[in-house]
Coordinates of C-alpha atoms and ligand atoms in Angstrom, one line a residue:
X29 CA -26.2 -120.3 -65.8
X30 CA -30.1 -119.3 -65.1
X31 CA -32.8 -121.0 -67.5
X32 CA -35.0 -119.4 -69.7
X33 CA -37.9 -120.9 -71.3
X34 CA -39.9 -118.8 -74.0
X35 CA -41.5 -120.2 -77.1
X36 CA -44.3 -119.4 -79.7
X37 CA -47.0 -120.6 -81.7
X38 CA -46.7 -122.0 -85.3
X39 CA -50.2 -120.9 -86.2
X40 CA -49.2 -118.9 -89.2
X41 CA -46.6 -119.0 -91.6
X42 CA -45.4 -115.7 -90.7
X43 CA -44.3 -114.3 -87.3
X44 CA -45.4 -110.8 -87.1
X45 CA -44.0 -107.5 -85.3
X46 CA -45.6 -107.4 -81.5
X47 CA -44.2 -111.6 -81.8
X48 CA -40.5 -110.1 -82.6
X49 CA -40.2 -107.0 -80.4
X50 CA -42.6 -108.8 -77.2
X51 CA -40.5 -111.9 -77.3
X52 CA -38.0 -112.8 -79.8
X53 CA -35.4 -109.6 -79.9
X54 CA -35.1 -109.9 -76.7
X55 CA -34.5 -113.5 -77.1
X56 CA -31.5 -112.8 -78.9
X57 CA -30.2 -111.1 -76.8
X58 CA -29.9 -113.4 -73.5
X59 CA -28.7 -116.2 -75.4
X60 CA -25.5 -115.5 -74.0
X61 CA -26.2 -115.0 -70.2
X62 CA -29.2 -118.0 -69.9
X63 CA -29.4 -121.5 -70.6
X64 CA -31.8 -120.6 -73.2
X65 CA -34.6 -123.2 -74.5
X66 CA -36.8 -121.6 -77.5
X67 CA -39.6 -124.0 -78.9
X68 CA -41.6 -124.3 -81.2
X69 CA -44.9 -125.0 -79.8
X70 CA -47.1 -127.2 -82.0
X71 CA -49.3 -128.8 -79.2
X72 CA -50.3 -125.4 -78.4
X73 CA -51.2 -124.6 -82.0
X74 CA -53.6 -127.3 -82.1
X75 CA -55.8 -126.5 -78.9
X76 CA -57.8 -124.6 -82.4
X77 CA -58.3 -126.7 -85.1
X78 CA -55.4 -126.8 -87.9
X79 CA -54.7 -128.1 -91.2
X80 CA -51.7 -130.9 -91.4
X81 CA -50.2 -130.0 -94.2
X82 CA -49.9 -126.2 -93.4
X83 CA -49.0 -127.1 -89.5
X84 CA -45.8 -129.0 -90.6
X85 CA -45.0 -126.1 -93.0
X86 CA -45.2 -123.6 -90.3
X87 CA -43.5 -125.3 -87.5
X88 CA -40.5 -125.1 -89.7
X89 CA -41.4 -121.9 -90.6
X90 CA -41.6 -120.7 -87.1
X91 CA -38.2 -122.2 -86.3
X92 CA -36.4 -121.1 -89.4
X93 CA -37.6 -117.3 -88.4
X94 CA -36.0 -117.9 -85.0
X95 CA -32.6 -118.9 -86.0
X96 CA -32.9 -115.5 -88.9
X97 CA -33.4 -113.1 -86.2
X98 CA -30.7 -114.4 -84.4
X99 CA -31.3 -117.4 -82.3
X100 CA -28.0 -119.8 -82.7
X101 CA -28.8 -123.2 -82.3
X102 CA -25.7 -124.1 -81.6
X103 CA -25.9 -122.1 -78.4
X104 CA -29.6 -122.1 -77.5
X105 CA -31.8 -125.0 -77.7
X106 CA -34.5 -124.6 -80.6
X107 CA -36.7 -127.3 -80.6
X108 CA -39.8 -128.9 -81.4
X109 CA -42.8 -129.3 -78.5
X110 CA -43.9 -132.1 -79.8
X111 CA -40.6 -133.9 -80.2
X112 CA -40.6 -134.2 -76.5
X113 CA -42.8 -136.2 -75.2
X114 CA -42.3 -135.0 -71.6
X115 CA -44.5 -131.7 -72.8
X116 CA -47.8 -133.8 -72.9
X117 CA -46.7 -136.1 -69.5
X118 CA -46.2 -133.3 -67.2
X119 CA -49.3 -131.5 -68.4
X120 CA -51.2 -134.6 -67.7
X121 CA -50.3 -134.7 -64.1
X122 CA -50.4 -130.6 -63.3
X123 CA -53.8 -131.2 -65.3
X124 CA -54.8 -133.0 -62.1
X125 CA -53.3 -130.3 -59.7
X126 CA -55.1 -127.5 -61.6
X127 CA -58.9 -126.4 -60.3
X128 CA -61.5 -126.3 -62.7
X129 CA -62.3 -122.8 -61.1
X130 CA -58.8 -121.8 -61.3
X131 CA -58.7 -122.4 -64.8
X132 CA -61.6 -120.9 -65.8
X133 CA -60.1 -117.5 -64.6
X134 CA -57.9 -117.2 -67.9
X135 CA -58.8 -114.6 -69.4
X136 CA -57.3 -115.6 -73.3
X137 CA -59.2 -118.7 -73.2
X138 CA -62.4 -116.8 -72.5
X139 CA -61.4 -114.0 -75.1
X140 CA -60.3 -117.2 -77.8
X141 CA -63.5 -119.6 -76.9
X142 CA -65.8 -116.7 -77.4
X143 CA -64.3 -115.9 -80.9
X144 CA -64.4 -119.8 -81.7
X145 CA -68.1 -120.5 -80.1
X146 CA -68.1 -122.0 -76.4
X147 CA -69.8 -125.0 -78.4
X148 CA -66.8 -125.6 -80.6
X149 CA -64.4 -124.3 -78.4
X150 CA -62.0 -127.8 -77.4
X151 CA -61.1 -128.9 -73.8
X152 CA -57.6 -128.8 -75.2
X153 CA -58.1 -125.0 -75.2
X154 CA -59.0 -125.2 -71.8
X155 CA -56.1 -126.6 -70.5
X156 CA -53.5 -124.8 -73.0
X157 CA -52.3 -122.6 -70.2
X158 CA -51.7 -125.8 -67.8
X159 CA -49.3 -127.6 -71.1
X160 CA -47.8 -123.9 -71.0
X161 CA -47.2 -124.6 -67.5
X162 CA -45.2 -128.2 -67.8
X163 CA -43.0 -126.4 -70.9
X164 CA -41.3 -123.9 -68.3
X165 CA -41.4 -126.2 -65.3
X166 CA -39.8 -128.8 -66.8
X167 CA -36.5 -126.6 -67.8
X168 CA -37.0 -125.3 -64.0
X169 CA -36.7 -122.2 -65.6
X170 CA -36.3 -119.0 -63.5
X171 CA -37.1 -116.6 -66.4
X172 CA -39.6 -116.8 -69.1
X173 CA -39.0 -113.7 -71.4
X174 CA -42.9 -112.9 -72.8
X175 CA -45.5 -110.2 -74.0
X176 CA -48.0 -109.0 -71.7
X177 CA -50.7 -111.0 -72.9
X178 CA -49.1 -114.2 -71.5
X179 CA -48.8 -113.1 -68.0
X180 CA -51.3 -114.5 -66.3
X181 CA -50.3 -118.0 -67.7
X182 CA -46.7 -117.6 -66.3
X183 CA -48.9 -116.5 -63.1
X184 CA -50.8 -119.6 -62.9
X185 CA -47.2 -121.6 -64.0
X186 CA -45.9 -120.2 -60.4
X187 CA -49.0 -121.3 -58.3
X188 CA -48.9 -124.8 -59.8
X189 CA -45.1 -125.1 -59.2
X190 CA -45.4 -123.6 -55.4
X191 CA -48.7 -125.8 -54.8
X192 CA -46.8 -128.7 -56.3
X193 CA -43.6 -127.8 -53.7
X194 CA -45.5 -127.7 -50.9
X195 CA -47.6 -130.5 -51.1
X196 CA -44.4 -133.2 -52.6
X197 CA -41.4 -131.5 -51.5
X198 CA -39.3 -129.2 -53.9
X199 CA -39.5 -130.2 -57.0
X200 CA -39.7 -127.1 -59.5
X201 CA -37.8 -123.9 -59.6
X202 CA -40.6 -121.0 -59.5
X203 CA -40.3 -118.8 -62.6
X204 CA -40.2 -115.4 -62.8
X205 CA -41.8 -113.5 -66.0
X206 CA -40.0 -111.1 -67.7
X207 CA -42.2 -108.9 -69.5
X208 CA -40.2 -105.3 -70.5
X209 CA -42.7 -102.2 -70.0
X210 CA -41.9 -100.1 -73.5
X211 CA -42.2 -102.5 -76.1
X212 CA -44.7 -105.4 -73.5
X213 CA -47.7 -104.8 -76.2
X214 CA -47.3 -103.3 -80.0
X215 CA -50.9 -102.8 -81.2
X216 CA -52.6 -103.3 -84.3
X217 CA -52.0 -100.5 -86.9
X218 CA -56.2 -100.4 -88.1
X219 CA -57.2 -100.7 -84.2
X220 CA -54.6 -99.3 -81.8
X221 CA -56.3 -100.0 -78.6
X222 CA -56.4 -103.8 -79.8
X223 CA -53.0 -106.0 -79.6
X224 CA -51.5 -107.0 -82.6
X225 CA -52.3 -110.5 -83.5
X226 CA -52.7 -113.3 -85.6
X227 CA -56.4 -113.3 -85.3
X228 CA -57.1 -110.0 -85.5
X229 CA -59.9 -109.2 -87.8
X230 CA -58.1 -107.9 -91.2
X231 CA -54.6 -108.1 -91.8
X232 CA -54.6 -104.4 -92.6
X233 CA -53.6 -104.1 -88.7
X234 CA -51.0 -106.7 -88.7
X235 CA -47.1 -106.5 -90.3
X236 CA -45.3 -109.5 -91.0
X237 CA -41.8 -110.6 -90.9
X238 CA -42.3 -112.2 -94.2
X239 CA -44.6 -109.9 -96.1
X240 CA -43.2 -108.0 -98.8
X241 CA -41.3 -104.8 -98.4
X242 CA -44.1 -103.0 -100.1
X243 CA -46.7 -104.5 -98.4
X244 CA -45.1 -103.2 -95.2
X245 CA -44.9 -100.2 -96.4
X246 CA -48.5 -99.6 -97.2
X247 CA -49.3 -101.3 -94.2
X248 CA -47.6 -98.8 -92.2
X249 CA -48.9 -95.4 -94.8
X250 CA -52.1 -96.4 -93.9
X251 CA -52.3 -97.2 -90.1
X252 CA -54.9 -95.2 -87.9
X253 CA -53.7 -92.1 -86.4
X254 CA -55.9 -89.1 -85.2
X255 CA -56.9 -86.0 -86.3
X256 CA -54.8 -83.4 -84.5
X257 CA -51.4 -83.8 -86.1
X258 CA -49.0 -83.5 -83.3
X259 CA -46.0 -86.0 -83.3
X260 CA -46.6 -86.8 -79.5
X261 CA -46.8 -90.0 -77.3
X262 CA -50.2 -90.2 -75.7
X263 CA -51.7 -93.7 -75.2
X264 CA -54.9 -92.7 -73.6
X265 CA -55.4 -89.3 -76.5
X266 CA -53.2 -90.9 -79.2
X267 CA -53.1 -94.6 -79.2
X268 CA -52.2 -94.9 -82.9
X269 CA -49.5 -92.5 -82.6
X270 CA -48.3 -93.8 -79.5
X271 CA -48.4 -97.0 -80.6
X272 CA -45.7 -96.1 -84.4
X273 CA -44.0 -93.9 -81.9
X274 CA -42.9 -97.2 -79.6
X275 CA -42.4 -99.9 -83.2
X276 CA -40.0 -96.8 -83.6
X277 CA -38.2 -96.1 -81.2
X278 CA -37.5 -100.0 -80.0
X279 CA -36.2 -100.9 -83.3
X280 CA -34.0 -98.2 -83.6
X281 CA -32.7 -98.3 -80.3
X282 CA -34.0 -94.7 -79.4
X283 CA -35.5 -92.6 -77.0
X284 CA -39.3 -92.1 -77.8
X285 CA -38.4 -88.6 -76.5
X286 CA -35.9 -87.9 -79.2
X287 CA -37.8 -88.9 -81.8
X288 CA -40.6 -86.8 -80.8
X289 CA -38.3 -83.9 -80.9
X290 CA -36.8 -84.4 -84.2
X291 CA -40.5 -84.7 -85.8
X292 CA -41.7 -81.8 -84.2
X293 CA -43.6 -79.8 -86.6
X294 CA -43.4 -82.6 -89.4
X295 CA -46.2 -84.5 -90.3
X296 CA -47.3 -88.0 -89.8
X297 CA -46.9 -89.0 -93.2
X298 CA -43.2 -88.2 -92.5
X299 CA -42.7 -90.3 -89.5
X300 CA -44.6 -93.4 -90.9
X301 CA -42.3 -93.1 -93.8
X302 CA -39.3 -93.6 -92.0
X303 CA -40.8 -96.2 -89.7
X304 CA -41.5 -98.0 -92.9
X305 CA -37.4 -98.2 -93.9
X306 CA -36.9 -99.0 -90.1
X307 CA -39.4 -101.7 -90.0
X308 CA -38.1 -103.2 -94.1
X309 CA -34.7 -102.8 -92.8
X310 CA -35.3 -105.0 -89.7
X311 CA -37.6 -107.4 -91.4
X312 CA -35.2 -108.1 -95.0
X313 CA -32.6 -109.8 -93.9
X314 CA -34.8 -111.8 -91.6
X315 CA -36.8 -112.7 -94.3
X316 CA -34.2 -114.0 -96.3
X317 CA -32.5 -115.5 -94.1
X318 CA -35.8 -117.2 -93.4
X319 CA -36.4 -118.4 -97.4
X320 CA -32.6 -119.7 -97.3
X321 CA -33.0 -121.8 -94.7
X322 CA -36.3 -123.2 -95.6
X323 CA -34.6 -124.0 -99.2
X324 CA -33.3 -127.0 -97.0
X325 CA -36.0 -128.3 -94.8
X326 CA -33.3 -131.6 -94.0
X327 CA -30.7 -129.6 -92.3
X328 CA -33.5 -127.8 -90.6
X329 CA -35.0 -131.0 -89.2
X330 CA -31.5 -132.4 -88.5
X331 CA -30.7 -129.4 -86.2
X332 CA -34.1 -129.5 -84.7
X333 CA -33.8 -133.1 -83.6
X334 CA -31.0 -132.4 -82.3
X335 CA -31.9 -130.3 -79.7
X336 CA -34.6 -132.3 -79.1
X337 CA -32.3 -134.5 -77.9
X338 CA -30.8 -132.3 -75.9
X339 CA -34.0 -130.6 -74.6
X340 CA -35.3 -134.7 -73.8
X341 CA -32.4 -135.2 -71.2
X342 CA -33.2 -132.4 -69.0
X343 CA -36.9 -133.2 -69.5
X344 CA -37.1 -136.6 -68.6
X345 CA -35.0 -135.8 -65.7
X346 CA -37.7 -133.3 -64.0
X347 CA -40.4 -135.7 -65.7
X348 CA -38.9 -138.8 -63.5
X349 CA -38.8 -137.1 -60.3
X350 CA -42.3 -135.7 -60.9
X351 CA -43.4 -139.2 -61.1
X352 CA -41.1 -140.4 -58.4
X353 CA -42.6 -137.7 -55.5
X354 CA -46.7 -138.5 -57.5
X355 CA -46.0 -142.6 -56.3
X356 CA -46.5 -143.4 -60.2
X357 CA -45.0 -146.7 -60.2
X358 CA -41.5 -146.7 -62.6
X359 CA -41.2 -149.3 -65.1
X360 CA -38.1 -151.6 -64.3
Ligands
TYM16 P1 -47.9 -116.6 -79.0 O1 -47.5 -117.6 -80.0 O2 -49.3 -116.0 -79.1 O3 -46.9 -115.3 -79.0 C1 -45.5 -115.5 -78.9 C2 -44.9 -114.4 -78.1 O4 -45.2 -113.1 -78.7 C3 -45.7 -112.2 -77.7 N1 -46.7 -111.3 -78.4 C4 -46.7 -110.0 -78.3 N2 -45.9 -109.2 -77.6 C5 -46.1 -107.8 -77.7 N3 -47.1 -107.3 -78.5 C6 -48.0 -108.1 -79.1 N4 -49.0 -107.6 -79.9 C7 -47.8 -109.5 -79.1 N5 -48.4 -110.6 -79.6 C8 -47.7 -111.7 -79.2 C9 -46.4 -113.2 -76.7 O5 -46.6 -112.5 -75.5 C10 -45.4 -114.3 -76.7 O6 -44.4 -114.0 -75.8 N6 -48.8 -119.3 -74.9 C11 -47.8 -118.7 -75.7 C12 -46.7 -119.7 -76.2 C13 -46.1 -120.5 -75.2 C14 -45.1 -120.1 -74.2 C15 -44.8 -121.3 -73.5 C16 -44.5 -118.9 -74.0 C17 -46.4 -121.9 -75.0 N7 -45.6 -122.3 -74.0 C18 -43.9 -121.3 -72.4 C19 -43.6 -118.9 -72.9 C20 -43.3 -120.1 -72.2 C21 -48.4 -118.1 -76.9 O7 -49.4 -118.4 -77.4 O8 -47.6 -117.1 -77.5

């Protein structure tokens, strides 16, 4: 079977809607076609600075969300970055392979170190795309299912695999991103032309998979639209339409085309109502689901360790040759 790699960042209790329909309902649904690895990537979280407690809360958090939208961990591998050592090794040696230069090009680390103060801003930041790089060449992963936003990290994942190829003979498989047009970037609901996210300025903008129902709700009565009042997909003219328009029609499985017909003539406070009871109705049982599981954080570690286990042996595997090819002496 191919590989896929894909895997997200614990840094809030909540996953929130552009996380699910970007990456994880796809996820779900090339369990069964792909070797599948999903993790749950705490040494990413920490390139910004985190506190313990709630990190450990959230990591379960994040993985507990996973397996409630679907993710079965008896036939994907759900695991733990930080369980696996080989994360950190690999990173370390494509650290050296990476040019300062090259680097410097990514674009989220010079959106993220401007919000955080260049000053304050960690090296770990820096090199968060390059650790991003050893998770999917480890798996040799031919497919990494993400948003748009993480493009240019799967970009610079290929040209450290191929430079890596050329220089020590074939080592990793070069992945491919997959990164579906309709639904590659859902926007925030205050500011439509910005992407929904975790650090977004108010949490007006942003809906939750574990918020309640009625916070959704209002969330969703009250995002920005425009003044003309025509049920129409536009994303220069219309963002904010355009953007409850797409959350629509991907969750229901519909044409944006057909739902622009069956509004027409209606008002906008008629569609964001029924994208409200589309949005509660994906998000319940997901959340409950969710609160179940965390009721027994035990079982949760116990399947998380074990694919860690799993995820370890393919790892080490890829880790070893790396070193092998490098002339880093083994340990005998
Ligand atoms: P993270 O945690 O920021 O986001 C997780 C996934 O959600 C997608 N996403 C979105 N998709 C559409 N619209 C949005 N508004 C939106 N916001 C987020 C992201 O594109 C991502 O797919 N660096 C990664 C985590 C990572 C990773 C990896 C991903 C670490 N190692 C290896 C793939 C492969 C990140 O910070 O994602």
């Amino acid at each position: 079977k191919p590989v896929i790699f894909s895997g997200m960042q614990p840094s809030s209790d909540s996953l929130h809607l552009g996380n699910y329909i970007g990456a994880l309902s796809q996820w779900v649904g090339m369990q069964q076609t792909f070797d599948a690895f999903f993790c749950v990537v705490n040494l990413h979280a920490i390139t910004v600075p985190q506190d313990p407690a709630s990190l450990v809360k959230r990591t379960r958090s994040t993985a507990a969300q996973y397996i409630a939208a679907g993710i079965d961990p008896e036939q994907s591998t759900l695991f733990v970055q930080s369980h696996v050592p080989a994360h950190a090794e690999l990173a370390w040696v494509l650290n050296t392979l990476t040019g300062f230069g090259e680097a410097s090009r990514m674009t989220q680390f010079k959106d993220k170190s401007q919000r955080h103060g260049s000053d304050t801003a960690s090296v770990g930041l820096f090199t968060y795309p390059i650790l991003m790089a050893a998770d999917i060449l480890l798996y040799q992963a031919d497919t990494v299912p993400v948003g748009e936003d993480q493009r240019q990290h799967v970009e610079l994942t290929r040209d450290l695999a191929e430079r890596f190829n050329t220089r020590y003979g074939q080592t990793f498989t070069v992945p491919t991103p997959q990164i579906l047009k309709e639904t590659a970037k859902i926007y925030d609901l205050q500011d439509p032309t910005a992407k929904m996210s975790k650090s977004a300025a108010t949490e007006a903008g942003l809906l939750s998979i574990l918020d309640d129902p009625a916070v959704t709700a209002k969330k969703i009565m009250r995002a920005v639209t425009d003044t003309d009042g025509e049920i129409r997909f536009d994303r220069e003219l219309k963002p904010g339409v355009s953007n409850l328009l797409t959350i629509f029609a991907v969750l229901a499985g519909r044409t944006v085309e057909s739902i622009e017909r069956e509004f027409e003539g209606r008002g906008y406070g008629d569609l964001k109502k029924t994208i409200a009871e589309q949005v509660t109705n994906t998000f319940t049982p997901i959340r409950e689901r969710t609160n179940e599981l965390l009721t027994d954080p035990a079982e949760l570690d116990r399947i998380l360790a074990k694919a860690a286990d799993r995820a370890s042996e393919v790892a080490e595997k890829t880790l070893a040759t790396v070193y092998d090819r490098f002339g880093l002496l083994r340990r005998r």
